[in-house]
Each structure stands twice: as structure tokens, then as C-alpha cells.
Coordinates of C-alpha atoms and ligand atoms in Angstrom, one line a residue:
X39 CA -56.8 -91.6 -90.0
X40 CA -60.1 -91.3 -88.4
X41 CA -58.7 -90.3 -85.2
X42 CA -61.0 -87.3 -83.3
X43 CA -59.5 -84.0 -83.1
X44 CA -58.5 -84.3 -79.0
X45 CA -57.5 -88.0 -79.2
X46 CA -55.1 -86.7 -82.6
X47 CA -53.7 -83.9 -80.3
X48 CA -53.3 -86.5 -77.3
X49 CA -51.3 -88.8 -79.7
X50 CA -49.4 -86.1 -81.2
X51 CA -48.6 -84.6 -77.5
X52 CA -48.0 -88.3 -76.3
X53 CA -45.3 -88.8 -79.2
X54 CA -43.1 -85.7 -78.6
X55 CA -43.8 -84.1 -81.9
X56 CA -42.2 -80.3 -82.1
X57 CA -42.0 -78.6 -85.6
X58 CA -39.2 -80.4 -87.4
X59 CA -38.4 -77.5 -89.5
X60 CA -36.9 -74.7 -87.1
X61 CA -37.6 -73.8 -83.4
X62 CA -39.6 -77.3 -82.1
X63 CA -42.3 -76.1 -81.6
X64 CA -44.6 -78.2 -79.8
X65 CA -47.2 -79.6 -82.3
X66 CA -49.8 -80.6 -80.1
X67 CA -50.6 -76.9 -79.7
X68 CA -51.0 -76.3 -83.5
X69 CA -53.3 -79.2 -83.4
X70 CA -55.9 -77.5 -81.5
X71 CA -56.0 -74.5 -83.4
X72 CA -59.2 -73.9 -85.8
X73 CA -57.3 -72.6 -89.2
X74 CA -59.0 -72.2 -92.8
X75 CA -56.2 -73.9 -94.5
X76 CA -52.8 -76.2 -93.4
X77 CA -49.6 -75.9 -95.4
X78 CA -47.4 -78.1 -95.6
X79 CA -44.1 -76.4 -95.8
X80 CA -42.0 -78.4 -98.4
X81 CA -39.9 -75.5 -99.9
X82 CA -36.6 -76.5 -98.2
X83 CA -34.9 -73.6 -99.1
X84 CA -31.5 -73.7 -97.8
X85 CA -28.9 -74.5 -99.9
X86 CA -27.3 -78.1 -100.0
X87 CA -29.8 -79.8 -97.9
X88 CA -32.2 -81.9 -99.7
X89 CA -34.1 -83.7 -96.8
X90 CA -37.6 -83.0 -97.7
X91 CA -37.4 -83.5 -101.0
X92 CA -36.2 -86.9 -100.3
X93 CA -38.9 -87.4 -97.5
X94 CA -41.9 -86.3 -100.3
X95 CA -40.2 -88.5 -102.9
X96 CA -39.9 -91.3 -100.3
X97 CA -43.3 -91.2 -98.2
X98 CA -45.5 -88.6 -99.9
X99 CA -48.3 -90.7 -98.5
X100 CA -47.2 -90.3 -94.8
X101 CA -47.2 -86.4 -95.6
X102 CA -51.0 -86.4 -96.8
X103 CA -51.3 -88.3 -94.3
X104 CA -50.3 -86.2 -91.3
X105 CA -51.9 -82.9 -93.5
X106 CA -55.0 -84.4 -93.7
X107 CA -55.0 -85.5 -89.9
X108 CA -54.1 -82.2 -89.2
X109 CA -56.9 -80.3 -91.7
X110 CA -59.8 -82.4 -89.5
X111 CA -57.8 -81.7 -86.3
X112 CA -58.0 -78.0 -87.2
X113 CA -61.0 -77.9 -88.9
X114 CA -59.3 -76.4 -92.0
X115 CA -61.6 -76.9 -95.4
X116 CA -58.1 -76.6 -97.4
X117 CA -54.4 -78.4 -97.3
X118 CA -51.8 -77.0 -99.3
X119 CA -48.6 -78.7 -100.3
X120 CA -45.9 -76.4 -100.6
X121 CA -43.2 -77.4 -103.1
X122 CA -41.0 -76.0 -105.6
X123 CA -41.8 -76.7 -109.1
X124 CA -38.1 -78.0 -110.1
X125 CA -38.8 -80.8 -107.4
X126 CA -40.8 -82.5 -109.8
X127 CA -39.7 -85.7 -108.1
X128 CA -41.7 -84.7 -104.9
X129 CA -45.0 -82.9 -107.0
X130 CA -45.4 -86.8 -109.0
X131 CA -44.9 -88.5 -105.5
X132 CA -47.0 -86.3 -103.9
X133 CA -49.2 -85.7 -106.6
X134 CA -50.0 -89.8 -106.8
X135 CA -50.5 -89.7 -103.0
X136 CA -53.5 -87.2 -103.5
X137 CA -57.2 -88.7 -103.9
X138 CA -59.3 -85.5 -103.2
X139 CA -59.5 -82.0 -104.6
X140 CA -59.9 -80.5 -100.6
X141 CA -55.8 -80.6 -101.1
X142 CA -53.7 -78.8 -103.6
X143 CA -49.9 -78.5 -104.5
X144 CA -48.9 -74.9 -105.0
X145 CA -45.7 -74.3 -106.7
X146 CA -42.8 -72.7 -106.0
X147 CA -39.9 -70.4 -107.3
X148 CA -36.7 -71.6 -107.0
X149 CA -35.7 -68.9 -104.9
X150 CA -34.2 -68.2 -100.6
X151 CA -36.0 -68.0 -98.0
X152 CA -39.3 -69.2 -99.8
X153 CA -39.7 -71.5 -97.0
X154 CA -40.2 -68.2 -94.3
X155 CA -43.3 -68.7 -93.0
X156 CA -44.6 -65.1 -93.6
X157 CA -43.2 -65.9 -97.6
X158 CA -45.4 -69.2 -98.2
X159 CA -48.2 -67.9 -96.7
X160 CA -48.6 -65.1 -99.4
X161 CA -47.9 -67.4 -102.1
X162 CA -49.6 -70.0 -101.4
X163 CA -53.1 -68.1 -100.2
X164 CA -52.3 -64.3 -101.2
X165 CA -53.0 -63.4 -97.3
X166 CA -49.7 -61.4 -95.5
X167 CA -49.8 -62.1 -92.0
X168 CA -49.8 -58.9 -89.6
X169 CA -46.6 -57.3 -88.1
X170 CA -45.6 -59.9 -85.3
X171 CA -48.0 -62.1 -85.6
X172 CA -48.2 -66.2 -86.4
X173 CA -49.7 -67.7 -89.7
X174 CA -52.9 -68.5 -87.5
X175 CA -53.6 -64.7 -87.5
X176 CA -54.8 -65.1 -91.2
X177 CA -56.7 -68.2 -90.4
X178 CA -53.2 -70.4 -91.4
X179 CA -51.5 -73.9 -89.6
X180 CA -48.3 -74.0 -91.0
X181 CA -46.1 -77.4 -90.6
X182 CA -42.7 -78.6 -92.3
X183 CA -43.8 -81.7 -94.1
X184 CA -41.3 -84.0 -91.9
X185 CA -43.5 -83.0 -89.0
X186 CA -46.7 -83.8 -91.1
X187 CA -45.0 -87.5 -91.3
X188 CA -44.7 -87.6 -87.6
X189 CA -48.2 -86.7 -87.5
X190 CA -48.7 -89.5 -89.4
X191 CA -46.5 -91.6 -87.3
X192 CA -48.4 -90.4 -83.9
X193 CA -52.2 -91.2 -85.0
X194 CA -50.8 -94.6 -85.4
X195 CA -48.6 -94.4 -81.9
X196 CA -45.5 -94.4 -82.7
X197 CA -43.2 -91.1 -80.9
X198 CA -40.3 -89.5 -82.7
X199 CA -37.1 -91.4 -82.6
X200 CA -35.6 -90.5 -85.6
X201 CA -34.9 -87.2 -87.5
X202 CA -34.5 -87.1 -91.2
X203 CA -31.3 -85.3 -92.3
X204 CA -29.0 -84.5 -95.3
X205 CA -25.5 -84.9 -94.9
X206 CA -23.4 -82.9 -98.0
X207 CA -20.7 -80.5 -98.6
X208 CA -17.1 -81.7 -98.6
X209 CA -17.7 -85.1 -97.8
X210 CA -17.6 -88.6 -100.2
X211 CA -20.9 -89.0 -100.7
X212 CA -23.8 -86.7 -99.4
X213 CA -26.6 -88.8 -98.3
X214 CA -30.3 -88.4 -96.6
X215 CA -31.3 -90.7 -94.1
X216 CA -32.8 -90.9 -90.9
X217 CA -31.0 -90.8 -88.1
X218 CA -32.1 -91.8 -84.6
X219 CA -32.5 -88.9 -82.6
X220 CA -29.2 -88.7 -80.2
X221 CA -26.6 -89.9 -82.8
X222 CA -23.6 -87.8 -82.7
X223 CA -22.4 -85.2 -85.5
X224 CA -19.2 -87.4 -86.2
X225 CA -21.0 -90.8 -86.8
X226 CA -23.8 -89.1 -88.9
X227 CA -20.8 -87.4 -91.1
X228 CA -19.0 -90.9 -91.2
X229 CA -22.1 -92.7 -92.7
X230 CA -21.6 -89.6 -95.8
X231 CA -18.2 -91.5 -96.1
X232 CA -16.2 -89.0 -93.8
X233 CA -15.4 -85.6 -95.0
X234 CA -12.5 -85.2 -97.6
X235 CA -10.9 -82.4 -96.0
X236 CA -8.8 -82.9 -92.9
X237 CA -9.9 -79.9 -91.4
X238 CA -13.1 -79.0 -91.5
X239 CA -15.8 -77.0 -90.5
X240 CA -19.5 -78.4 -89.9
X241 CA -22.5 -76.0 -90.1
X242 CA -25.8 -77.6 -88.4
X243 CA -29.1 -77.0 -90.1
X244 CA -28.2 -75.4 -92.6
X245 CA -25.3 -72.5 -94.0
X246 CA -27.9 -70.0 -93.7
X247 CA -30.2 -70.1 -90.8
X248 CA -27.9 -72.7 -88.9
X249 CA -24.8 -72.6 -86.6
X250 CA -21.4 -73.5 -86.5
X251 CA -20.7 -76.9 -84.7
X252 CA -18.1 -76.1 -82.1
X253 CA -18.0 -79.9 -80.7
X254 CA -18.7 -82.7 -83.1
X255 CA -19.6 -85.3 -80.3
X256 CA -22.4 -82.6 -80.0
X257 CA -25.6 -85.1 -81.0
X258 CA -28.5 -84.6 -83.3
X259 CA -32.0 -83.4 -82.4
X260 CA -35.2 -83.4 -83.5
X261 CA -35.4 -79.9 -85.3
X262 CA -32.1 -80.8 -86.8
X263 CA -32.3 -80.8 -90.9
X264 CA -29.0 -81.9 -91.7
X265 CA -25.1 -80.9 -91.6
X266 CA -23.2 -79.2 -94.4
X267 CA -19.2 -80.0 -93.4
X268 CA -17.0 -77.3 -95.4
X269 CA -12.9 -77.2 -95.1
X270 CA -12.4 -74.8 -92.3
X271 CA -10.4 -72.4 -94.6
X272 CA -13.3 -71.8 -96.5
X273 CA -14.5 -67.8 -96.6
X274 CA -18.1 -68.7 -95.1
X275 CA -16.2 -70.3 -92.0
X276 CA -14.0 -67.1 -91.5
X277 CA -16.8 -64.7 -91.9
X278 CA -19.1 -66.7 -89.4
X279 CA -16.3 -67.1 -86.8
X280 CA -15.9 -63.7 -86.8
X281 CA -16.1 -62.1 -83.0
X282 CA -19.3 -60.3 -82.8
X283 CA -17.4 -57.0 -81.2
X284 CA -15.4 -57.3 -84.5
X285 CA -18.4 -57.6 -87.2
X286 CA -20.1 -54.6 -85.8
X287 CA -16.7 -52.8 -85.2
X288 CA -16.4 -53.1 -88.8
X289 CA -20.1 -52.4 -89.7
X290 CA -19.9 -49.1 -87.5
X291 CA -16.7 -47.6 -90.0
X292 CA -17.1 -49.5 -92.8
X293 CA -20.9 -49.1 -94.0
X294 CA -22.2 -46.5 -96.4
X295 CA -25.4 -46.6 -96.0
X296 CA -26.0 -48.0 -99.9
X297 CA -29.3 -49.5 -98.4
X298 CA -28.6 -52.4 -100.3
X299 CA -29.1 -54.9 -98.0
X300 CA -32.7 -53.3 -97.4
X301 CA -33.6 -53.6 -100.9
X302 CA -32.7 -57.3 -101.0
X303 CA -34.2 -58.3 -97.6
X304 CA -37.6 -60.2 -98.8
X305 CA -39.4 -59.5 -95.8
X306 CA -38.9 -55.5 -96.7
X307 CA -40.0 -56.5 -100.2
X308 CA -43.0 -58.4 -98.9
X309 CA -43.5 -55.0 -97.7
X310 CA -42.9 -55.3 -93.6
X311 CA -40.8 -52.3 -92.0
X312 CA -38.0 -54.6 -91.8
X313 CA -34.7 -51.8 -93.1
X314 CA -31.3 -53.4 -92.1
X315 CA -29.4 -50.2 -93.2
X316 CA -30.7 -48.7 -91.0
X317 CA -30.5 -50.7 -88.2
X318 CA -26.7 -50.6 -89.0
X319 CA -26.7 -46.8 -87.9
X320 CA -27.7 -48.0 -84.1
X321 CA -24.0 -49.8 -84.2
X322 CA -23.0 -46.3 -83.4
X323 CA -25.4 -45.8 -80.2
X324 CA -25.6 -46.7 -77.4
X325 CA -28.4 -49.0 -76.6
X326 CA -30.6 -46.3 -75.3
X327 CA -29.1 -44.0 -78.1
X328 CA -30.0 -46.8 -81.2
X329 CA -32.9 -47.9 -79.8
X330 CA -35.4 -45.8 -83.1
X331 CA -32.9 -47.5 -85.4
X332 CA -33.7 -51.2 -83.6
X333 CA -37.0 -50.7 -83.9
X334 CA -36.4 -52.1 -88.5
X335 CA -35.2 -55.2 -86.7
X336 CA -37.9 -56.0 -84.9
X337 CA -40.2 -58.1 -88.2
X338 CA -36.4 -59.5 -89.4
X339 CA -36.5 -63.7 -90.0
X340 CA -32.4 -63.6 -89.5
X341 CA -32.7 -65.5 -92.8
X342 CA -29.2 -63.9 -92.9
X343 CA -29.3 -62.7 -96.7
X344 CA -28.2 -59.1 -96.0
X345 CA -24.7 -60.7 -94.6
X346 CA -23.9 -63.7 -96.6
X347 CA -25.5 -62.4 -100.2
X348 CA -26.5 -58.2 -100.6
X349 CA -23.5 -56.4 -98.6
X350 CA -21.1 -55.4 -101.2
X351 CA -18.9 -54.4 -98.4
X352 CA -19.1 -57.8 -96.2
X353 CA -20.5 -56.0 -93.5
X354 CA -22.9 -57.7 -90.7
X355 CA -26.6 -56.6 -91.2
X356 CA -27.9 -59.7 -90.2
X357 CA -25.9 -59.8 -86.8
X358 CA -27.0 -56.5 -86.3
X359 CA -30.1 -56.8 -86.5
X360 CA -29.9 -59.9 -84.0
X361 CA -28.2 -57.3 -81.6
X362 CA -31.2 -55.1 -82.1
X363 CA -33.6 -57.4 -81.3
X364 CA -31.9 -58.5 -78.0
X365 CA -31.6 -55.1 -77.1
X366 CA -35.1 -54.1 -77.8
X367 CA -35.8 -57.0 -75.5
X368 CA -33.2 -56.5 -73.1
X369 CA -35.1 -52.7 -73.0
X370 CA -38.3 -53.9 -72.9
X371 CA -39.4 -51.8 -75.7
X372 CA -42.5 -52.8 -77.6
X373 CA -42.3 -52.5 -81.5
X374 CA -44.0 -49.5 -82.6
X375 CA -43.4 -49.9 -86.5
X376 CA -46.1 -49.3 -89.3
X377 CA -49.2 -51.6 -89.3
X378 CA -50.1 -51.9 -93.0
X379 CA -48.6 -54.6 -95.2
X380 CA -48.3 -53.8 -98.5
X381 CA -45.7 -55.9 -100.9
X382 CA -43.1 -53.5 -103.2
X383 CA -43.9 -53.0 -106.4
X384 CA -40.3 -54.9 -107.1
X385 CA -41.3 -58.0 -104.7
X386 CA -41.3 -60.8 -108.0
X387 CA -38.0 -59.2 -109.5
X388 CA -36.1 -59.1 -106.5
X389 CA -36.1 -62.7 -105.3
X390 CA -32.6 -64.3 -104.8
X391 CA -32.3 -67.5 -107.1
X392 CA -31.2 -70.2 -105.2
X393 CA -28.4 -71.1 -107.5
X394 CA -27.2 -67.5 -107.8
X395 CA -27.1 -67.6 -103.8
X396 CA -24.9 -70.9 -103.9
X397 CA -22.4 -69.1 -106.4
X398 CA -22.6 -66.1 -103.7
X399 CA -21.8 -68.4 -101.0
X400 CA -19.0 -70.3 -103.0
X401 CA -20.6 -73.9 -102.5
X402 CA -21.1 -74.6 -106.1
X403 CA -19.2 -77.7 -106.3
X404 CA -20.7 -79.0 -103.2
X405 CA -24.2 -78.9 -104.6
X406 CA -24.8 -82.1 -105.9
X407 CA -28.1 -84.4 -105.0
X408 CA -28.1 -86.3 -101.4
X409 CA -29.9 -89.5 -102.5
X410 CA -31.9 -91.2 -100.1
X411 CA -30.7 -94.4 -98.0
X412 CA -32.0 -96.8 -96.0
X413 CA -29.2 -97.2 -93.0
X414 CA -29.4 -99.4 -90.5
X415 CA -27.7 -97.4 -87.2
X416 CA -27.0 -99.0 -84.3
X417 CA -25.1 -96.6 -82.5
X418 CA -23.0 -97.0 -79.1
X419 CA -24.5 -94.0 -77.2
X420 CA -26.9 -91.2 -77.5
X421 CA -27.4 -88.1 -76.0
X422 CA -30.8 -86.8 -75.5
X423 CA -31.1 -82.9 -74.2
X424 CA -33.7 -82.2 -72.4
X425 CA -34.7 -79.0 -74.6
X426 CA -35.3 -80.0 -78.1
X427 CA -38.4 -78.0 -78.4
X428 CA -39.8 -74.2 -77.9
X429 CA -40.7 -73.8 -74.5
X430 CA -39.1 -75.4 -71.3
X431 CA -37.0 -78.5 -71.1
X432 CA -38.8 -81.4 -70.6
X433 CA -37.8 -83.3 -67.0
X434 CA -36.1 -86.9 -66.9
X435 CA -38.6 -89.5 -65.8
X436 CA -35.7 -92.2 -65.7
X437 CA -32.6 -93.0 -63.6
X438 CA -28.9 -93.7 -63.8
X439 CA -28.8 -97.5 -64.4
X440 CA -32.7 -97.8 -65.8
X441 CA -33.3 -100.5 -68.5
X442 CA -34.7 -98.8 -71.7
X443 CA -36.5 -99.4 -75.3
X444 CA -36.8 -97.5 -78.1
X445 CA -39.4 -95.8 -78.2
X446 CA -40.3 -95.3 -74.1
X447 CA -40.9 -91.9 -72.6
X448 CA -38.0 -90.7 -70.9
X449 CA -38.7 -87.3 -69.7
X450 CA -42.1 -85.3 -69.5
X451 CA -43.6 -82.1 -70.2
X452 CA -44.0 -80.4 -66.6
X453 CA -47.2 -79.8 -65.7
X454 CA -49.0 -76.9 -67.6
X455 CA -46.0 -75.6 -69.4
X456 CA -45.4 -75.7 -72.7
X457 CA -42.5 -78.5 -73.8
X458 CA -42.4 -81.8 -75.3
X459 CA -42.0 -85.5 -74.3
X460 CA -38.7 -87.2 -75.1
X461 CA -38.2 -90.5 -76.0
X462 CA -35.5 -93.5 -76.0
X463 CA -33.9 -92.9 -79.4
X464 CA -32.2 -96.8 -78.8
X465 CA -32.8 -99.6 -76.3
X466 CA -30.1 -99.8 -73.6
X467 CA -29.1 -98.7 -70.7
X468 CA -29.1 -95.1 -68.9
X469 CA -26.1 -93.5 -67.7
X470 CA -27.0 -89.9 -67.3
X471 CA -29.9 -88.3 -66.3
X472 CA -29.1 -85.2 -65.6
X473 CA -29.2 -82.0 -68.0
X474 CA -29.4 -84.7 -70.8
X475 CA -30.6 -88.6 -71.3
X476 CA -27.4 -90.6 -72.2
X477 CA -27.9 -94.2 -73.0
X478 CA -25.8 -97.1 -73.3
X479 CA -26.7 -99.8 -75.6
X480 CA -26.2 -103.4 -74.0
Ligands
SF4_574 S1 -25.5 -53.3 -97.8 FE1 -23.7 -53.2 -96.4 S2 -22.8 -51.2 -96.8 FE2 -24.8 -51.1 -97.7 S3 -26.1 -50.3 -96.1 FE3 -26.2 -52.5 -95.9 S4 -24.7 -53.0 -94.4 FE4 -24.2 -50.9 -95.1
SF4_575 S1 -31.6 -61.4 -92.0 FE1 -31.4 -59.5 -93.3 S2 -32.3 -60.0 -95.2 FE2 -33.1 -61.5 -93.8 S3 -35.0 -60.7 -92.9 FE3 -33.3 -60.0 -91.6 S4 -32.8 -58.0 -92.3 FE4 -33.9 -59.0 -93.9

């Protein structure tokens, strides 16, 4: 625990920590921040997966651990545990873990996306962060709290292997566990006790903010919070498999402009110039032609509750707004919204309860607890990609026919770019090393 701040970012750099909770971003660059406060992001918001709960009930003291590394890295006089008060599970583990009053546990609503950065930064310290900017803009480091225990993990030398994930949905028995990095969708959803449907659909990372698994040989990474496995008939399935020509086809004749989907988006009630209504009005433009309309998708977190939860109509706010924001890009137009930040006067009475949300979804009898197991996995194969973290793919230091352990580097950060080191998830043998690690156990 005592490590200095540049030895703790060496160790966290050295041990291929990226932010477990969304993009990978490369931790080591957080750590040499100076921030007033640290949260520890514990919300774990999307529906069905119950990973970090599990983690704070299971090794709350690796959490504090990692925050408090973090809060003398940083400099920060304040760590905040993020958690929802109906986890009262995680609050007494956490709570226990605690020895000092320089770290708090705030509480939170039961409500989606309370784990958006922008969302738990105002809750938990009252500051909004400015129009495109980052957490540390207000003085904030913000970390999931499974990359707080690989913090933890780090100081001590040890580099991220494993990822802790939920497996649920329709399968026999939903289940958290950690799996080593590189294990393959199929095998993780075999060690839930297969899925009960024959054919069926596997969202990865979550219904929400995740993707559709086209390839379930496709293996698990880091940043990877669990799978939710659905029959493939299910409505959420249909809708997200929809073309994209065909969702804002439909968008372009079908929406009336009820604004409803602006008036449920929380980072419009948080009081950003985020307006997905009328974004949908650039479907009719061209680029060029839609571009003023783009510009209220610009502050959007795609947390994807305009699509799956406010359009009466079923229309495709969310994917419009990702279309927007590509095109903005693609345009090279700079966002020109309004600078203040002020929340709606509505912004506590128009939350989305999570629960409501899973009845909205129709996943009600797949929410059920994912208890915790100890597994011991000894897989066949894994496949490492090379990109598993913000920035550019890190580059194979190993061969074709290389010996490994767990646990060895194989591939680096290139020089002066921003990446992460990978390591062997298992010991064996490597067989690819090209575009991806694969290795062979012995
Ligand atoms: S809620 Fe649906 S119909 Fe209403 S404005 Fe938004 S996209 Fe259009
Ligand atoms: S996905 Fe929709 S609801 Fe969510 S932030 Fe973007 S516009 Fe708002």
C-alpha cells in the first residue's frame, strides 16, 4: 500500500490495467492525474448483471485498497464509494473494509444509467462536469471498482488475467465468476449451466450499452462485464438486429416529434443540450443538410434509453444520434452547443427505475441474483486481441511456438502511444501471433 505515486503508476502500467467498466482505458494515465476526490464507480446499472456487487460483497478490501492507492497516487484528499443503497450486501462489506473517515460511501437510487460518469459525479460531489469534458475537469478520478481491485492487484505485482463477469438471462443458473481473460463466450455460458433455449441470442456487456455477439467462439476481454443470453425470438433481439438503413428509414416517416425521448434522456435532464428529437429531424437531411440537428448528439452517452425505454413509437433515437455523431466527425464539425450546465427542474422525478426499465425491456423473469463462484477454469485455448484498451493495439512480443506462463507479458505498448500491456491469461503454448495471441495449453 505504501507504494510512491510513479512506482504505483509503473506497476499499474506494467500490469495492463485499462478501465474495466467501459472503453479500457488505460489506467496508468488516470494515475498520474492530481484530482480532489476518486470515485469508485460501484453503481452497476445495467440490468441483469450483478458483477460488482458480487466483487464489493466478495473483496471490498481489495476495492479500498486500489481507491486508496489511487487517492495518494492522485493526491486526492477524498475517496468516494459509489453504491446503490439496495446493495446493502456491498455498503456492510464495504463499509467493514473502511478504517478512516478520508473515504465515504454515497448512496444511490435504484435508477439507469446512474453509473454514467457525468450522473455519479453530481451525485456524489454536486459538481457537473463541462460540455465534453472528463470528470478530471471538476478535479474528479473516476474508476469502476473492478479496476480499483486490479489496482490493488498491481501494487502487489500481479497483471490482469482474469475479468469478473456475470453470466444470466435464459440460462440454468446465472453465475459471477472470474474468468481468465481469453475464455470463449460458449465456455463462459456453459459454466451458467448452458442456456435453456436452443436458439439463442447473447448480448455482451450488457442489454443496454453492449452488443450483440455475432460469433460465440468470440473470447472475453478485459472491459468485458458479463453476457446476458436471451432466446433469439425475443423483441430486444429483433429490434437490435434491425439494419440501420431500416431503423432510420422508419424514424424518418414514423416520428412525431412528441419529444419524448428528450424529456427522458438523463443527460438532457442533468441539464446538457443533449435533444434526441431533434436529432431525429437530421434523418431527413443530408449530412451537410442535418448537420444543426447533429449538433444535440454531440453530449449523448448512447446509454440507449430513448430506443429501448421512452419511444412510444419504437423508433431509433439512440442510433440516430450515433449516426450524428459519426457524421459530425466524419465533417469535422466542432460542437458549438450551450456552455452552461444547469439540471431541469424535473431531474429527481424523471429517473428511470431500474425495475420499471427491466419490465420495459421484457427481462423480468430473467432477473434473478448471479451468486458468486469460485471456478476453477482451465480452458483449452485463449484468444488474446491485441486491442483491449482505448488507444492503439498493443504489439506481440512473442512467437508462434513460444513457451508461456500465466501471467508473462505478451505484447507491449508501442513506444509513446497510449495502449496497454497484455498478458498470458494461461500457461501454454503460442500458436498465433498475429492480429491476436492464441495459446495452447500443453
Ligand atoms: S420519442 Fe420517438 S416519436 Fe417521439 S420524438 Fe422521440 S423518436 Fe420521435
Ligand atoms: S442514448 Fe438517448 S437517452 Fe441516452 S444520452 Fe443519448 S440521447 Fe439521451
Amino acid at each position: 500500500m505504501g507504494a510512491s505515486s510513479a512506482t504505483l503508476q509503473d506497476r499499474i502500467r506494467a500490469a495492463g490495467v485499462v478501465g474495466a467498466g467501459g472503453a479500457g482505458f488505460p489506467t496508468h494515465v488516470k494515475a498520474g492525474a492530481r484530482a480532489e476526490f476518486v470515485i469508485a464507480n460501484g453503481a452497476e446499472c445495467e440490468p441483469l448483471l450483478h458483477k460488482d456487487f458480487e466483487l464489493m460483497v466478495h473483496a471490498p478490501e481489495r476495492v479500498v485498497a486500489g481507491l486508496r492507492l489511487l487517492m495518494q497516487a492522485t493526491g486526492a484528499r477524498q475517496g468516494i464509494l459509489g453504491v446503490k443503497a439496495k446493495n446493502a450486501g456491498a455498503i456492510a462489506a464495504l463499509t467493514a473494509a473502511l478504517d478512516d473517515d478520508d473515504v465515504r460511501i454515497h448512496t444511490l437510487g435504484d435508477f439507469y444509467p446512474s453509473g454514467d460518469e457525468y450522473i455519479l459525479v453530481y451525485e456524489a460531489t454536486g459538481r457537473l462536469i463541462p460540455p465534453q469534458g472528463i470528470p478530471l475537469d471538476v478535479g474528479v478520478v473516476v474508476n469502476n471498482v473492478e479496476t480499483l481491485y486490479n489496482i490493488a492487484a498491481a501494487a502487489e505485482g500481479r497483471p490482469v488475467t482474469g475479468t469478473w463477469i456475470t453470466v444470466a438471462g435464459a440460462v440454468a443458473r446465472p453465475v459471477t465468476f472470474v474468468a481468465p481473460v481469453g475464455l470463449s463466450y460458449r465456455e463462459a455460458i456453459d459454466l451458467a449451466g448452458g442456456a435453456t433455449t436452443r436458439d439463442c441470442a447473447v448480448f455482451v456487456g450488457g442489454i443496454m450499452m453492449g452488443s450483440l455477439a455475432d460469433d460465440l467462439d468470440a473470447p472475453l476481454t478485459k472491459t468485458c462485464a458479463g453476457l446476458i443470453v436471451l432466446p433469439a425470438v425475443h423483441e430486444l433481439v429483433r429490434r437490435v438486429r434491425q439494419p440501420e438503413p431500416a431503423m432510420h428509414r422508419i424514424g424518418r416517416s414514423a416520428c412525431d416529434q412528441c419529444s419524448l425521448c428528450t424529456e427522458l434522456c438523463p443527460r438532457y435532464t442533468l441539464g446538457y443540450e443533449v435533444e434526441p428529437h431533434r436529432v431525429m429531424r437530421s434523418l431527413s437531411f443530408t449530412p451537410k443538410g442535418g448537420a444543426m440537428w447533429n449538433q444535440f448528439a454531440a453530449l449523448c452517452c448512447a446509454c440507449g434509453l430513448c430506443t429501448l425505454y421512452a419511444c412510444p413509437e419504437a423508433l431509433y433515437p439512440k442510433e440516430a444520434c450515433d449516426r450524428a455523431k459519426q457524421d459530425l466527425k466524419a465533417q469535422e464539425i466542432r460542437w458549438s452547443g450551450r456552455r452552461e450546465v444547469e439540471p431541469h427542474p424535473m431531474y429527481e422525478y424523471r429517473r428511470t427505475p431500474l425495475a420499471q426499465l427491466i419490465r420495459r425491456l421484457g427481462i423480468a423473469e430473467y432477473d434473478r441474483p448471479a451468486p458468486f463462484a469460485t471456478v476453477d477454469i482451465r480452458p483449452r485455448r485463449v484468444v488474446l486481441p491485441l486491442q483491449q484498451n482505448l488507444g492503439v493495439p498493443a504489439e506481440p512480443v512473442v512467437a508462434p511456438g513460444d513457451r508461456v506462463a500465466a501471467g508473462q507479458p505478451v505484447a507491449e505498448i508501442p513506444a509513446g502511444a497510449l495502449g496497454a500491456r497484455l498478458h498470458a491469461s494461461i500457461g501454454g503454448i503460442v500458436r498465433e501471433a498475429d492480429g491476436r495471441i492464441v495459446i495452447e495449453s500443453e
